[in-house]
Tab-separated table of C-alpha atoms in Angstrom:
chain	number	residue	atom	x	y	z
A	172	ASP	CA	0.000	0.000	0.000
A	173	ALA	CA	1.644	3.215	-1.204
A	174	GLY	CA	-0.629	5.495	0.817
A	175	ILE	CA	-2.263	7.016	-2.260
A	176	THR	CA	-5.970	7.681	-2.548
A	177	GLN	CA	-7.562	8.833	-5.772
A	178	SER	CA	-11.049	10.298	-6.018
A	179	PRO	CA	-13.410	9.841	-7.622
A	180	ARG	CA	-12.576	6.322	-8.755
A	181	HIS	CA	-15.197	6.388	-11.499
A	182	LYS	CA	-16.874	9.329	-13.171
A	183	VAL	CA	-19.030	9.920	-16.216
A	184	THR	CA	-19.305	13.507	-17.371
A	185	GLU	CA	-20.558	15.441	-20.346
A	186	THR	CA	-18.431	17.149	-22.963
A	187	GLY	CA	-17.632	20.718	-22.015
A	188	THR	CA	-17.995	20.333	-18.261
A	189	PRO	CA	-15.128	20.886	-15.838
A	190	VAL	CA	-13.774	17.883	-13.966
A	191	THR	CA	-11.334	17.682	-11.057
A	192	LEU	CA	-9.564	14.535	-9.979
A	193	ARG	CA	-7.937	14.449	-6.583
A	194	CYS	CA	-4.856	12.580	-5.436
A	195	HIS	CA	-4.130	12.379	-1.732
A	196	GLN	CA	-0.980	10.871	-0.215
A	197	THR	CA	-0.102	10.057	3.359
A	198	GLU	CA	3.639	9.525	2.793
A	199	ASN	CA	4.731	13.175	2.708
A	200	HIS	CA	6.558	12.507	-0.568
A	201	ARG	CA	7.880	15.490	-2.462
A	202	TYR	CA	7.086	14.373	-5.994
A	203	MET	CA	3.592	13.688	-7.306
A	204	TYR	CA	2.537	12.822	-10.835
A	205	TRP	CA	-0.534	12.445	-13.005
A	206	TYR	CA	-0.451	9.868	-15.797
A	207	ARG	CA	-3.086	8.699	-18.211
A	208	GLN	CA	-3.235	5.202	-19.691
A	209	ASP	CA	-4.818	4.429	-23.029
A	210	PRO	CA	-4.721	1.321	-25.220
A	211	GLY	CA	-1.814	1.507	-27.638
A	212	HIS	CA	-0.170	4.416	-25.817
A	213	GLY	CA	0.826	2.968	-22.489
A	214	LEU	CA	1.313	5.347	-19.590
A	215	ARG	CA	1.845	8.994	-20.496
A	216	LEU	CA	2.807	11.756	-18.101
A	217	ILE	CA	0.390	14.707	-17.941
A	218	HIS	CA	1.840	16.925	-15.203
A	219	TYR	CA	4.054	16.481	-12.211
A	220	SER	CA	4.874	18.387	-9.044
A	221	TYR	CA	8.153	18.619	-7.162
A	222	GLY	CA	6.831	20.555	-4.195
A	223	VAL	CA	4.014	22.751	-2.940
A	224	LYS	CA	3.059	25.157	-5.725
A	225	ASP	CA	5.857	23.730	-7.901
A	226	THR	CA	4.498	21.972	-10.970
A	227	ASP	CA	5.579	21.296	-14.518
A	228	LYS	CA	4.175	19.882	-17.718
A	229	GLY	CA	4.556	16.348	-18.944
A	230	GLU	CA	4.223	15.028	-22.470
A	231	VAL	CA	0.421	15.329	-22.811
A	232	SER	CA	-0.479	18.421	-20.776
A	233	ASP	CA	-2.779	20.213	-23.255
A	234	GLY	CA	-6.298	20.518	-21.846
A	235	TYR	CA	-5.178	19.821	-18.283
A	236	SER	CA	-4.144	21.965	-15.339
A	237	VAL	CA	-2.902	21.003	-11.909
A	238	SER	CA	-2.556	22.513	-8.479
A	239	ARG	CA	-0.725	21.565	-5.342
A	240	SER	CA	-1.471	23.787	-2.358
A	241	LYS	CA	-0.538	21.152	0.217
A	242	THR	CA	2.121	18.451	0.198
A	243	GLU	CA	-0.480	15.715	0.441
A	244	ASP	CA	-2.863	16.789	-2.324
A	245	PHE	CA	-2.372	17.050	-6.087
A	246	LEU	CA	-5.386	18.049	-8.161
A	247	LEU	CA	-5.853	17.449	-11.875
A	248	THR	CA	-8.434	19.628	-13.610
A	249	LEU	CA	-9.967	19.269	-17.027
A	250	GLU	CA	-11.313	22.758	-17.643
A	251	SER	CA	-13.659	21.644	-20.413
A	252	ALA	CA	-13.749	17.883	-20.823
A	253	THR	CA	-13.591	16.355	-24.304
A	254	SER	CA	-14.211	12.806	-25.466
A	255	SER	CA	-10.476	12.390	-26.154
A	256	GLN	CA	-9.907	12.747	-22.413
A	257	THR	CA	-11.827	9.556	-21.715
A	258	SER	CA	-9.114	7.504	-20.048
A	259	VAL	CA	-7.798	5.940	-16.893
A	260	TYR	CA	-5.874	8.439	-14.799
A	261	PHE	CA	-3.185	7.337	-12.382
A	262	CYS	CA	-1.618	9.413	-9.665
A	263	ALA	CA	1.899	8.493	-8.557
A	264	ILE	CA	4.377	9.585	-5.905
A	265	SER	CA	8.082	9.294	-5.301
A	266	GLU	CA	10.661	10.294	-2.728
A	267	GLY	CA	14.067	9.197	-1.619
A	268	ALA	CA	17.473	8.683	-3.159
A	269	ARG	CA	16.347	5.964	-5.543
A	270	ASN	CA	13.051	7.635	-6.370
A	271	THR	CA	10.976	4.543	-6.826
A	272	ILE	CA	7.602	5.639	-8.201
A	273	TYR	CA	4.451	4.240	-6.618
A	274	PHE	CA	1.056	4.397	-8.270
A	275	GLY	CA	-2.474	4.829	-7.051
A	276	GLU	CA	-5.378	2.632	-8.082
A	277	GLY	CA	-6.638	4.859	-10.861
A	278	SER	CA	-9.622	7.023	-11.739
A	279	TRP	CA	-11.786	5.925	-14.659
A	280	LEU	CA	-13.155	8.952	-16.500
A	281	THR	CA	-15.690	8.739	-19.306
A	282	VAL	CA	-16.596	11.882	-21.244
A	283	VAL	CA	-19.823	11.518	-23.235
B	748	ASP	CA	16.243	5.874	-21.050
B	749	ALA	CA	17.289	2.570	-22.597
B	750	LYS	CA	14.743	0.536	-24.502
B	751	THR	CA	13.706	-2.889	-23.238
B	752	THR	CA	12.485	-6.001	-25.015
B	753	GLN	CA	10.182	-8.522	-23.391
B	754	PRO	CA	8.232	-11.507	-24.732
B	755	PRO	CA	4.573	-10.588	-25.227
B	756	SER	CA	3.231	-13.487	-23.209
B	757	MET	CA	4.215	-16.403	-20.996
B	758	ASP	CA	2.421	-19.185	-19.169
B	759	CYS	CA	3.296	-20.698	-15.827
B	760	ALA	CA	1.785	-23.456	-13.719
B	761	GLU	CA	0.549	-22.495	-10.274
B	762	GLY	CA	3.159	-23.221	-7.619
B	763	ARG	CA	6.026	-23.233	-10.072
B	764	ALA	CA	8.628	-20.524	-10.524
B	765	ALA	CA	7.907	-17.905	-13.155
B	766	ASN	CA	10.992	-16.551	-14.912
B	767	LEU	CA	10.360	-13.391	-16.907
B	768	PRO	CA	13.210	-12.242	-19.168
B	769	CYS	CA	14.067	-8.730	-20.275
B	770	ASN	CA	16.704	-7.497	-22.694
B	771	HIS	CA	18.155	-4.023	-22.242
B	772	SER	CA	21.319	-4.108	-24.334
B	773	THR	CA	21.701	-0.309	-24.492
B	774	ILE	CA	21.521	0.256	-20.759
B	775	SER	CA	23.819	2.938	-19.401
B	776	GLY	CA	26.006	2.642	-16.358
B	777	ASN	CA	23.774	4.866	-14.213
B	778	GLU	CA	20.483	3.236	-15.203
B	779	TYR	CA	18.632	0.911	-12.894
B	780	VAL	CA	16.404	-1.971	-13.937
B	781	TYR	CA	12.893	-1.671	-12.510
B	782	TRP	CA	10.048	-4.146	-12.616
B	783	TYR	CA	6.390	-3.266	-12.244
B	784	ARG	CA	3.276	-5.290	-12.821
B	785	GLN	CA	-0.288	-4.324	-13.587
B	786	ILE	CA	-3.177	-6.539	-12.702
B	787	HIS	CA	-6.284	-5.878	-14.747
B	788	SER	CA	-8.073	-2.681	-13.712
B	789	GLN	CA	-5.463	-1.797	-11.093
B	790	GLY	CA	-2.593	0.666	-10.928
B	791	PRO	CA	0.965	-0.406	-11.770
B	792	GLN	CA	2.564	-2.084	-8.777
B	793	TYR	CA	6.257	-1.733	-8.021
B	794	ILE	CA	7.988	-5.101	-7.613
B	795	ILE	CA	11.743	-4.681	-7.412
B	796	HIS	CA	14.710	-2.838	-8.886
B	797	GLY	CA	18.466	-3.187	-9.093
B	798	LEU	CA	21.635	-1.734	-10.573
B	799	LYS	CA	24.058	-4.613	-11.040
B	800	ASN	CA	23.765	-6.942	-8.090
B	801	ASN	CA	21.026	-9.512	-7.769
B	802	GLU	CA	18.180	-8.385	-5.559
B	803	THR	CA	15.517	-10.203	-3.586
B	804	ASN	CA	12.507	-9.011	-1.656
B	805	GLU	CA	9.296	-10.538	-0.376
B	806	MET	CA	7.730	-10.502	-3.814
B	807	ALA	CA	10.452	-11.585	-6.216
B	808	SER	CA	14.101	-11.933	-7.147
B	809	LEU	CA	15.904	-9.958	-9.810
B	810	ILE	CA	18.861	-11.493	-11.596
B	811	ILE	CA	20.969	-9.096	-13.683
B	812	THR	CA	23.637	-10.471	-15.990
B	813	GLU	CA	27.213	-9.407	-15.438
B	814	ASP	CA	27.234	-7.252	-18.589
B	815	ARG	CA	23.866	-5.787	-17.490
B	816	LYS	CA	22.387	-6.284	-20.933
B	817	SER	CA	19.595	-8.514	-19.689
B	818	SER	CA	17.764	-9.463	-16.536
B	819	THR	CA	15.263	-11.998	-15.245
B	820	LEU	CA	12.468	-11.456	-12.778
B	821	ILE	CA	11.724	-14.578	-10.767
B	822	LEU	CA	8.476	-15.207	-8.939
B	823	PRO	CA	9.464	-18.275	-6.898
B	824	HIS	CA	6.025	-19.796	-6.359
B	825	ALA	CA	3.529	-18.299	-8.775
B	826	THR	CA	-0.115	-18.091	-7.747
B	827	LEU	CA	-3.220	-17.309	-9.764
B	828	ARG	CA	-3.113	-13.778	-8.349
B	829	ASP	CA	0.228	-13.228	-10.073
B	830	THR	CA	-1.516	-13.204	-13.459
B	831	ALA	CA	-0.713	-9.709	-14.749
B	832	VAL	CA	1.238	-7.698	-17.288
B	833	TYR	CA	4.857	-7.361	-16.141
B	834	TYR	CA	6.888	-4.354	-17.242
B	835	CYS	CA	10.664	-4.125	-17.303
B	836	ILE	CA	11.904	-0.536	-17.294
B	837	VAL	CA	15.346	0.992	-17.199
B	838	ARG	CA	15.751	4.508	-15.913
B	839	VAL	CA	18.178	6.826	-14.230
B	840	ALA	CA	17.540	6.913	-10.495
B	841	GLY	CA	18.267	9.927	-8.402
B	842	SER	CA	16.901	13.318	-7.484
B	843	GLY	CA	15.880	15.840	-10.063
B	844	GLY	CA	13.390	16.223	-12.848
B	845	SER	CA	14.523	13.158	-14.779
B	846	ASN	CA	12.978	10.818	-12.254
B	847	TYR	CA	9.528	11.253	-13.744
B	848	LYS	CA	10.518	9.423	-16.892
B	849	LEU	CA	8.887	6.042	-16.704
B	850	THR	CA	8.498	4.533	-20.149
B	851	PHE	CA	6.238	1.506	-20.006
B	852	GLY	CA	6.486	-0.715	-23.065
B	853	LYS	CA	3.988	-3.442	-23.854
B	854	GLY	CA	5.327	-5.761	-21.162
B	855	THR	CA	4.789	-9.505	-20.759
B	856	LEU	CA	1.367	-10.932	-20.002
B	857	LEU	CA	2.023	-13.695	-17.496
B	858	THR	CA	-0.817	-16.154	-17.153
B	859	VAL	CA	-0.632	-18.496	-14.184
B	860	ASN	CA	-2.654	-21.638	-14.813
B	861	PRO	CA	-4.155	-23.895	-12.143
C-alpha cells in the first residue's frame, strides 16, 4: 500500500464540463505525478509536481491543469472535458534517493 | 532511457517458478532496472529494482547479468493472483526532474494456470 488515494474512482461527465480529480498521499513525498493510460499508448505523463506550488508539464499536458497547495494533495483539472480525455488516470508519488515511483489505483473517466 | 524487449506473453503453472526475461542491451552505467506489474483494472505495482547486483525481496528476485544487458524477474512460487502484465523498465535513479521518466512498453502478459 503506497498510501495514495484517488477520487473519484469512477466518473461519467458530459463534454464541455469541468472535472477535477484528486490525489491524496499520506507519505509526505515530495514528488507527485498524473499519468493517463490508453490502449496503444501505455502510460503517459500529464503533469508532475516537485513541491508545494511547484508543478511542470509532462508530455500530454494540453487541456489539463494542476494545483498543489498542500504536500499531500495534487489536483488534476480538465477545464472543459472532451471525449479524447476519456481515459484511466493514475496518480503516482516518489521520494528518496532511488526515487521509486508508486502508483495509485486509478480514476476511470468517461466523457460523453 | 534505454529501450527494453520482453516476450509478449508467458504461461506458468501455479506453484512453479515464473521466470520473466528482459533485454536491455543499451543500458547505461547509471540506469537501474525496474520491474512493475499491472493486474487488470489496477494501478501499476512496483515489484523490485536493481543496478548490477542480484536483488531479492518478499515478492520476487531480480537477476541481472554481469554485462547488465539482460535481466530476469523470478516469482518463486507463482499463484493465480500473479496473473498480470509485467513491465521491465530501465531509468536513471536519483533526485531531479529526470525521475519522472517512466516509459512503459507493452510488457509480458504472465498467465498463471491452475
